[in-house]
XYZ file of C-alpha atoms in Angstrom:
471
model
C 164.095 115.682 104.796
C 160.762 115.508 104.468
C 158.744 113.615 107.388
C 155.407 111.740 106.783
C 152.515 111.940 109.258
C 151.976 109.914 112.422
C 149.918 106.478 110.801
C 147.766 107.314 114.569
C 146.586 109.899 112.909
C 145.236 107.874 109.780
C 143.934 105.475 112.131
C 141.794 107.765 113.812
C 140.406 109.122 110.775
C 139.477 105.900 109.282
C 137.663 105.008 112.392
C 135.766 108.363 112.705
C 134.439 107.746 109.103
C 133.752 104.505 109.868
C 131.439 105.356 112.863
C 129.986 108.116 110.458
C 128.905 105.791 107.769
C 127.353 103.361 110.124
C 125.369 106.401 111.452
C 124.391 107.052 108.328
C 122.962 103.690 107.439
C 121.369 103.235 110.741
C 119.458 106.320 109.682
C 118.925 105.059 106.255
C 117.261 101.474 107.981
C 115.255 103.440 109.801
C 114.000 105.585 106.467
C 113.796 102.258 105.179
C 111.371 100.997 107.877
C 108.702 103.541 106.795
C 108.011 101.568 103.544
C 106.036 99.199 104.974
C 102.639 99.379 106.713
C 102.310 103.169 105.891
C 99.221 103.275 103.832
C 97.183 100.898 106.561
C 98.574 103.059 109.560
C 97.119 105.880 107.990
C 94.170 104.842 107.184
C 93.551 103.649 110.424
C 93.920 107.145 111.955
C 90.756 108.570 109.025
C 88.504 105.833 110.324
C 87.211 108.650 112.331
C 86.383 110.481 109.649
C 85.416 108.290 107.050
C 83.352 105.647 109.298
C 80.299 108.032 109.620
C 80.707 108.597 105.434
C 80.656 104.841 104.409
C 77.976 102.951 103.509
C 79.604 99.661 106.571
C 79.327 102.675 109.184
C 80.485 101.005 112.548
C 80.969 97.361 110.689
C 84.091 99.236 108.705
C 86.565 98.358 110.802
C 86.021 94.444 111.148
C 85.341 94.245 107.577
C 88.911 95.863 106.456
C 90.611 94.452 109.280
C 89.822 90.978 107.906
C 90.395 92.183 104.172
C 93.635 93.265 105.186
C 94.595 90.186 107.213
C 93.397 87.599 104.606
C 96.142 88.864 102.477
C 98.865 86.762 105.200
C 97.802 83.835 102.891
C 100.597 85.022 100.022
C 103.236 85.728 102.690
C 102.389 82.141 104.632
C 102.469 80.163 101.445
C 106.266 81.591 100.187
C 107.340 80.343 103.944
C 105.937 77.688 103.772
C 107.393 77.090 100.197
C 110.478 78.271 101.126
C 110.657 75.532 104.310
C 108.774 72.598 102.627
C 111.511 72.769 99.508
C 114.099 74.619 101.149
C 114.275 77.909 98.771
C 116.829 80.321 99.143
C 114.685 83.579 99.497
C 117.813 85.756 100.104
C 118.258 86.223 96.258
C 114.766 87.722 95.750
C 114.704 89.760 98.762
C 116.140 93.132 96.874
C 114.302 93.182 93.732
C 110.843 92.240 95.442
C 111.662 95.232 98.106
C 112.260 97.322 95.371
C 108.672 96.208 93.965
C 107.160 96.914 97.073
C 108.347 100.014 97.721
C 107.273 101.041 94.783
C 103.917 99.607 94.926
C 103.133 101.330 98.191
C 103.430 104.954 96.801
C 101.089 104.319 94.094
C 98.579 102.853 96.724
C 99.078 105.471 98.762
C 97.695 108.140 95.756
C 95.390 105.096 94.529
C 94.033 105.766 98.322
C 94.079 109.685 97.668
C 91.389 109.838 94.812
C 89.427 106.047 95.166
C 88.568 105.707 98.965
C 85.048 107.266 98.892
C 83.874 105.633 95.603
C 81.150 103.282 96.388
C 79.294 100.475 94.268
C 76.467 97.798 94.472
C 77.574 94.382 95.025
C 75.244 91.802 96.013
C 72.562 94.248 96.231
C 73.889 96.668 98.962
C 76.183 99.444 98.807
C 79.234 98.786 99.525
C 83.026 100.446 99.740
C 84.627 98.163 96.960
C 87.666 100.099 95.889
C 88.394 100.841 99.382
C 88.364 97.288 99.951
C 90.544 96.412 97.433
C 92.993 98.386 97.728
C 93.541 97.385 101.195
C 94.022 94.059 99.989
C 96.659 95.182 97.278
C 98.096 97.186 100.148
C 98.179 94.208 102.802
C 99.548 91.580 100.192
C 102.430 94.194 99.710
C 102.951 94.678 103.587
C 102.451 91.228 104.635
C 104.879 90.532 101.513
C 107.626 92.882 103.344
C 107.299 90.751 106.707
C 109.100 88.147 104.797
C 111.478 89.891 102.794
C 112.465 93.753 104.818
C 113.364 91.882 108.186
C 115.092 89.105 106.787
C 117.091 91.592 104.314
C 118.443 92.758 107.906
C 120.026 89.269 108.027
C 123.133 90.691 106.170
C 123.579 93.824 108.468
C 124.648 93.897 112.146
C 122.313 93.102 114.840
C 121.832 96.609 116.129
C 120.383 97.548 113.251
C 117.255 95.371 113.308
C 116.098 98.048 116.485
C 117.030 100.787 113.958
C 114.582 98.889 111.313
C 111.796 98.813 114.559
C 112.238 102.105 114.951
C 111.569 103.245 111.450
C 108.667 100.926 111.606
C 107.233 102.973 114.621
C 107.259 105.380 113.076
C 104.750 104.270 110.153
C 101.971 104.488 112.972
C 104.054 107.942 114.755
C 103.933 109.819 111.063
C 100.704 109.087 110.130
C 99.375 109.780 113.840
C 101.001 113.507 113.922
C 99.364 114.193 110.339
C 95.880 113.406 111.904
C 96.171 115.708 114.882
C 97.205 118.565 112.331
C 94.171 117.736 110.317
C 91.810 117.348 113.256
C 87.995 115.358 113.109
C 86.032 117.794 112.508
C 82.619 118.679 114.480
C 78.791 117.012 114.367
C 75.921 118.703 115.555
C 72.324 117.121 116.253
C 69.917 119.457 114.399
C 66.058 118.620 114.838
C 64.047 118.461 110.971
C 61.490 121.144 110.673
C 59.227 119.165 108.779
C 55.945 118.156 111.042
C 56.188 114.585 109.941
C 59.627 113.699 111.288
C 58.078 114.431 115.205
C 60.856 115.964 116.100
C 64.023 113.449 114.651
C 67.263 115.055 115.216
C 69.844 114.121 112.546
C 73.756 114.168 112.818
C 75.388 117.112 110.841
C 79.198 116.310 109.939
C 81.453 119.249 109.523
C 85.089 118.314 107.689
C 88.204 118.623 109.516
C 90.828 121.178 108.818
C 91.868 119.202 105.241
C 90.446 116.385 103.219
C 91.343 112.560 103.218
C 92.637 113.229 99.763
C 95.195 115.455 100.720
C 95.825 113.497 103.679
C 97.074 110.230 101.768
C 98.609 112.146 98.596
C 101.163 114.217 101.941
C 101.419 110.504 103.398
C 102.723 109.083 100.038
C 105.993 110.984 100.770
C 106.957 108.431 103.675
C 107.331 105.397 101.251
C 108.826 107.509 98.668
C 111.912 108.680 101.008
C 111.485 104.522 101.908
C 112.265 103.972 98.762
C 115.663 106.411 98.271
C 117.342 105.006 101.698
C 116.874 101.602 100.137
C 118.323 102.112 97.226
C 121.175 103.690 99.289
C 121.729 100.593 101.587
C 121.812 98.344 98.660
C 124.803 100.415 97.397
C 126.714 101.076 100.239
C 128.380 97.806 102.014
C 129.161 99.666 105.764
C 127.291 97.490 108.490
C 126.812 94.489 106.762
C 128.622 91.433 108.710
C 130.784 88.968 107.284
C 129.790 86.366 104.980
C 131.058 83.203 106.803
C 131.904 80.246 104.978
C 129.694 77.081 105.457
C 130.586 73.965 104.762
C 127.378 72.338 102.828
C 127.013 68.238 104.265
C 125.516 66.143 102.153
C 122.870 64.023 103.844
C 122.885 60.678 103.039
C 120.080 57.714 104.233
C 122.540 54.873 103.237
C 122.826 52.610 105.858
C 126.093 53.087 107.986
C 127.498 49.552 107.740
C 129.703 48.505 105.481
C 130.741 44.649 104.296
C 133.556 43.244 102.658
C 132.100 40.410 100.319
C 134.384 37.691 99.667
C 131.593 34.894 98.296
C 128.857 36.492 96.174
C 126.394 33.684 96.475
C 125.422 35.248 99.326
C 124.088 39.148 97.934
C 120.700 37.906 98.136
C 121.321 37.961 102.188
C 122.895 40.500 102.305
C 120.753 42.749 100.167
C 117.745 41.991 102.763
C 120.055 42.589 105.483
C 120.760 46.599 104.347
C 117.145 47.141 103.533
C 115.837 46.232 107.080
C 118.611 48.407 107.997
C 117.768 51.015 106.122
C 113.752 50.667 107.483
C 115.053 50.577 111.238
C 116.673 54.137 110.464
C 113.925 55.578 108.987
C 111.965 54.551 111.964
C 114.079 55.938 113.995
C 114.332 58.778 112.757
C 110.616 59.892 112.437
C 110.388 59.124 115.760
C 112.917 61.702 116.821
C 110.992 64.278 114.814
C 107.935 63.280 116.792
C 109.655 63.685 119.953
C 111.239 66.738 118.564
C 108.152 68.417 117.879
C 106.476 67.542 121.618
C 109.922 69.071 122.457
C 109.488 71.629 120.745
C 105.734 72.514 121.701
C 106.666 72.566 125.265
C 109.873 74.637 124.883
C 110.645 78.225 125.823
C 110.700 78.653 122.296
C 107.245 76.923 121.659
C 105.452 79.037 124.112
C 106.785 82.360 122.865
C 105.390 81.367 119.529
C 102.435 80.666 121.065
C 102.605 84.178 122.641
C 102.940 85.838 119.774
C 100.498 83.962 118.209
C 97.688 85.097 120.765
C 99.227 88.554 120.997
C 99.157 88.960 117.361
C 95.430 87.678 117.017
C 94.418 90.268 120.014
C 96.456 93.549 119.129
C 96.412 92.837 115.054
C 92.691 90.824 114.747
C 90.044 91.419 117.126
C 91.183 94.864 118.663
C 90.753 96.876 115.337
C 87.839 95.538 114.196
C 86.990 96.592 117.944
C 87.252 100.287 118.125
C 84.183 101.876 116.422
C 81.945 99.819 119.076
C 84.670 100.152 122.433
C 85.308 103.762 121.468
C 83.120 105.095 119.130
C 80.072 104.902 121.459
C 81.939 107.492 123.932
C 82.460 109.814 121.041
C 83.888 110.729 117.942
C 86.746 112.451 120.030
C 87.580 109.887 121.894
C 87.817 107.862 119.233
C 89.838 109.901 116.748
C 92.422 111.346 119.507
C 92.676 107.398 121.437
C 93.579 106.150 117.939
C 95.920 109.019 117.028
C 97.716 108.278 120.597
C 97.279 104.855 120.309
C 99.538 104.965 117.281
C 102.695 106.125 119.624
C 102.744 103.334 122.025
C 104.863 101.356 119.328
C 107.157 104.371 118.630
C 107.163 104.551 122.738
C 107.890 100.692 123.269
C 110.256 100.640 120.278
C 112.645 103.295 122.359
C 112.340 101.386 125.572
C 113.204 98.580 123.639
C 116.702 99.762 122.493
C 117.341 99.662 125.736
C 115.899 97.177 127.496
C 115.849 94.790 124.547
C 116.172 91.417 127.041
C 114.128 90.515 129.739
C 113.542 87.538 132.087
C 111.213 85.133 130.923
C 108.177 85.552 134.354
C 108.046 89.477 133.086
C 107.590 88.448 129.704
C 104.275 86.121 130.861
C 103.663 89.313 133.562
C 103.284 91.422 130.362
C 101.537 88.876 128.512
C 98.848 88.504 131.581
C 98.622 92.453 131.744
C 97.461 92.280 128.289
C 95.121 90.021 128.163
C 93.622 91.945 130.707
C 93.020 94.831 129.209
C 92.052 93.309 125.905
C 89.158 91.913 128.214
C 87.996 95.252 129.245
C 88.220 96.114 125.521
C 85.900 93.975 124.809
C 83.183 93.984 127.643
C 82.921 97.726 126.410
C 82.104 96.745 122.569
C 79.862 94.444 124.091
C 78.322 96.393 126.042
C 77.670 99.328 123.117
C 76.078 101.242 122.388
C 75.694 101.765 126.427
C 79.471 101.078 128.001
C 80.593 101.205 131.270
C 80.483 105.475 132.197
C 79.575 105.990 128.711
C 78.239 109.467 129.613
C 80.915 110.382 132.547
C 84.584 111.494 132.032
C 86.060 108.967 133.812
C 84.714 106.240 131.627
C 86.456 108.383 128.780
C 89.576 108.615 130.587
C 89.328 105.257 131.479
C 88.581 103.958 127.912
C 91.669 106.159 126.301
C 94.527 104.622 128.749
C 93.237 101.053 128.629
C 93.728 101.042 124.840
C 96.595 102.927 125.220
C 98.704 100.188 128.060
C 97.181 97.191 125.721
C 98.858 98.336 122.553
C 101.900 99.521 125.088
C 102.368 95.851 126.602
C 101.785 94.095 123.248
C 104.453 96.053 120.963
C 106.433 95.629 124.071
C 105.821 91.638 123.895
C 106.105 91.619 120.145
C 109.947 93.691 120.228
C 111.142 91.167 123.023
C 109.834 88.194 120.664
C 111.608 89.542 117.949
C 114.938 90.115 119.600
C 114.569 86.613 121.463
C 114.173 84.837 117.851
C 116.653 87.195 116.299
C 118.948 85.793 119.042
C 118.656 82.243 119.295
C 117.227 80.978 115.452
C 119.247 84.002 113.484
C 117.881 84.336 109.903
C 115.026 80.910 110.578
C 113.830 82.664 113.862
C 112.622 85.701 112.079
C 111.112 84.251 109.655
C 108.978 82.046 112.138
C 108.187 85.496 113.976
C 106.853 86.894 111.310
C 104.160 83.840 110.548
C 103.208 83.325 113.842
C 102.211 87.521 113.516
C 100.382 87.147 110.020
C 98.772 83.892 111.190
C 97.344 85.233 114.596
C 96.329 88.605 113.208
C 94.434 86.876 110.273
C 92.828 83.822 112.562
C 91.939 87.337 115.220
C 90.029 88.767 112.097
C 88.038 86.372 111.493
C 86.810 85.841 114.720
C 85.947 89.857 115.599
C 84.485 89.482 111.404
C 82.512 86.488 112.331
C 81.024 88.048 115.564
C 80.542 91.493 113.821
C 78.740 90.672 110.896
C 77.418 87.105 111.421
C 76.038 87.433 115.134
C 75.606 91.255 115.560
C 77.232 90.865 118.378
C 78.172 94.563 118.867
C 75.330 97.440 118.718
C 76.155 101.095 116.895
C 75.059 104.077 118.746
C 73.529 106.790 117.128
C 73.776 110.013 119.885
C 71.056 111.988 118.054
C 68.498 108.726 118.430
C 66.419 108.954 121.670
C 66.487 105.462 121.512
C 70.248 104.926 121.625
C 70.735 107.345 124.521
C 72.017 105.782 127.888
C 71.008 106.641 131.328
């Protein structure tokens, strides 16, 4: 007689494949998260390099930084199109990733052979492909805040940390591949000829490879983006079930209802049911009113606010920022403080998996911690080309870990935001995240543009000019 097997034993397979699969896609979200910001990330760690090479110089950085951020107009006008009429994005979301994707590795070589090329425009010099294909590559990053997250709607929660984490690691990749390449040297070297009085002049010398090289080994990271994509949109494990809504119509009638037994008297009763109907309208825009000052005064109206203000600090002003806070300590310091500035998300993004939750008073602790180093951020950029122990090591040292706790705190404060909205608004909440980010780091851009280019607020330093050297 011939015995079957235990059905234990086909229960614990299934499950064991089960928890495979899901480990599988949890990789594949995180592969996925490396499609977006990738190009910007590492371009921010060759500003080094390419700053002293560009006709903007020390002005680079505010002048991208709002070129990149003005592109959260395209983003901001599908959510607001999608609120106002009450779209159903979801439909969209996979064929527009698949765009994207797409998009960003032919950026990323666009990058590889056009970011040098200079042309006249408006009678100066200026870095106009560079320019624009930041924009091209912000519209299609910004364009992934509202379509990559929210594509996460259909998949567990857990894996929305898994997305962070691949995310990270857009600023961790592109980070490691600077340090391999290096920044290269500059000497001061004094003219010969007896008409220059003695003028030293700084001598670049290239880093271990070129920025071409750089960008064509960096389009690799959307390209592997692109295959784990195309894997989660063909495997079903981790998605959660779709539950059954029931759709209510919503109807402004008025509520009362009367039985008319003489009809001489419609004319009445007509006027009756259209005051009616005004008293409800009344009412209710007054309880969106009070709604709103509700809403403004919330816990979930300050976050916003929160990471509105974080946004505009860590996103806006503090990159357009670092050739005047760090740049007038010294090339170093401002090529290795940007390389390790790029793993404080990676860092937070791992603390954050598990300590995803925390009290509201350490949220505002973080959010006052913050602030305050953004404020020391800026009194050095201020103070440039002469900062605070601008020719002692501790004003180095001190210079490198302020940046580094600022971005620490605020991709701390931006993961907890996320989560929190994740949590409590689902689907709505995340998209509400992600404009608050777009429209803080755009507003922050303008303002650090505004006071960069309009005012001269912030002075270059130039270490082989006698005149630029502090004592």
């Amino acid at each position: 007689m011939i015995t079957s097997p235990p059905p234990q034993v086909d229960i614990i397979s299934t499950s064991l494949r089960r928890r495979h699969l899901k480990a599988i896609v949890y990789i594949f979200v995180i592969i996925f998260g490396l499609g977006t910001w990738t190009n910007l990330a590492g371009l921010w760690v060759e500003l080094p390099i390419i700053v002293p090479i560009l006709p903007e110089s020390w002005q680079l950085p505010a002048k991208l930084t709002l070129v990149i951020n003005t592109a959260n107009i395209f983003p901001i006008l599908i959510v607001f199109a999608s609120i106002i009429f009450k779209l159903n994005t979801a439909p969209f979301e996979i064929p527009v990733n698949f765009i994207l994707l797409i998009t960003s590795i032919t950026l990323a070589i666009a990058f590889a052979f056009l970011w040098d090329k200079t042309t006249y425009l408006f009678g100066t010099k200026q870095s106009v492909y560079l320019m624009l294909l930041c924009f091209i590559t912000a519209v299609a990053d910004c364009m992934s805040s509202t379509t990559f997250i929210p594509f996460l709607h259909r998949y567990e929660p857990l894996y929305l940390n898994a997305y962070f984490a691949g995310e990270a690691l857009t600023a961790l990749l592109p980070a490691l591949l600077g340090v391999i390449q290096g920044i290269g040297t500059s000497d001061c070297i004094m003219l010969d000829d007896n008409n220059t009085n003695g003028t030293l002049i700084e001598i670049y010398h290239p880093p271990r490879f070129s920025v071409r090289t750089y960008f064509l080994l960096l389009s690799f990271l959307p390209l592997a983006a692109l295959f784990a994509f195309s894997s989660l949109h063909l495997m079903k494990t981790g998605r959660t079930e779709e539950k059954s809504s029931i759709i209510k119509s919503k109807h402004h009638q008025s509520r009362i209802f009367i039985l008319m037994n003489n009809i001489e008297d419609i004319d009445i009763i007509q006027n009756t049911i259209t005051r009616i109907n005004k008293i409800e309208k009344q009412l209710e825009n007054n309880k969106k009113k009070n709604q709103l000052k509700e809403f403004a005064s919330s816990k979930q109206g300050i976050f916003l606010l929160i990471v509105f203000q974080t946004s505009a600090m860590l996103y806006g002003i503090c990159p357009g920022l670092t050739t005047f806070s760090l740049n007038a300590y010294s090339a170093t310091t401002f090529h290795y403080t940007i390389i390790a500035n790029s793993f404080a998300y990676p860092i937070m993004t791992l603390i954050g998996a598990f300590i995803p939750e925390v009290s509201s008073k350490q949220i505002y602790f973080l959010y006052v911690i913050h602030v305050v180093f953004f404020i020391y951020i800026f009194i050095t950029a201020k103070l440039s080309p002469c900062p605070p122990l601008v020719n002692n090591i501790l004003g180095h040292v001190i210079i490198f870990f302020v940046w580094i706790l600022a971005s620490l705190t605020g991709s701390y404060i931006r993961i907890l935001m996320g989560n929190y909205f994740r949590k409590t608004r689902d689907h709505r909440g995340l998209i509400w995240f992600g404009l608050a980010t777009q429209i803080g780091a755009f507003v922050g851009s303008l303002i650090i543009f505004i006071l960069t280019n309009n005012f001269e607020l912030f002075k270059e330093r130039n270490i082989c000019d006698k005149i630029s050297q502090c004592f």
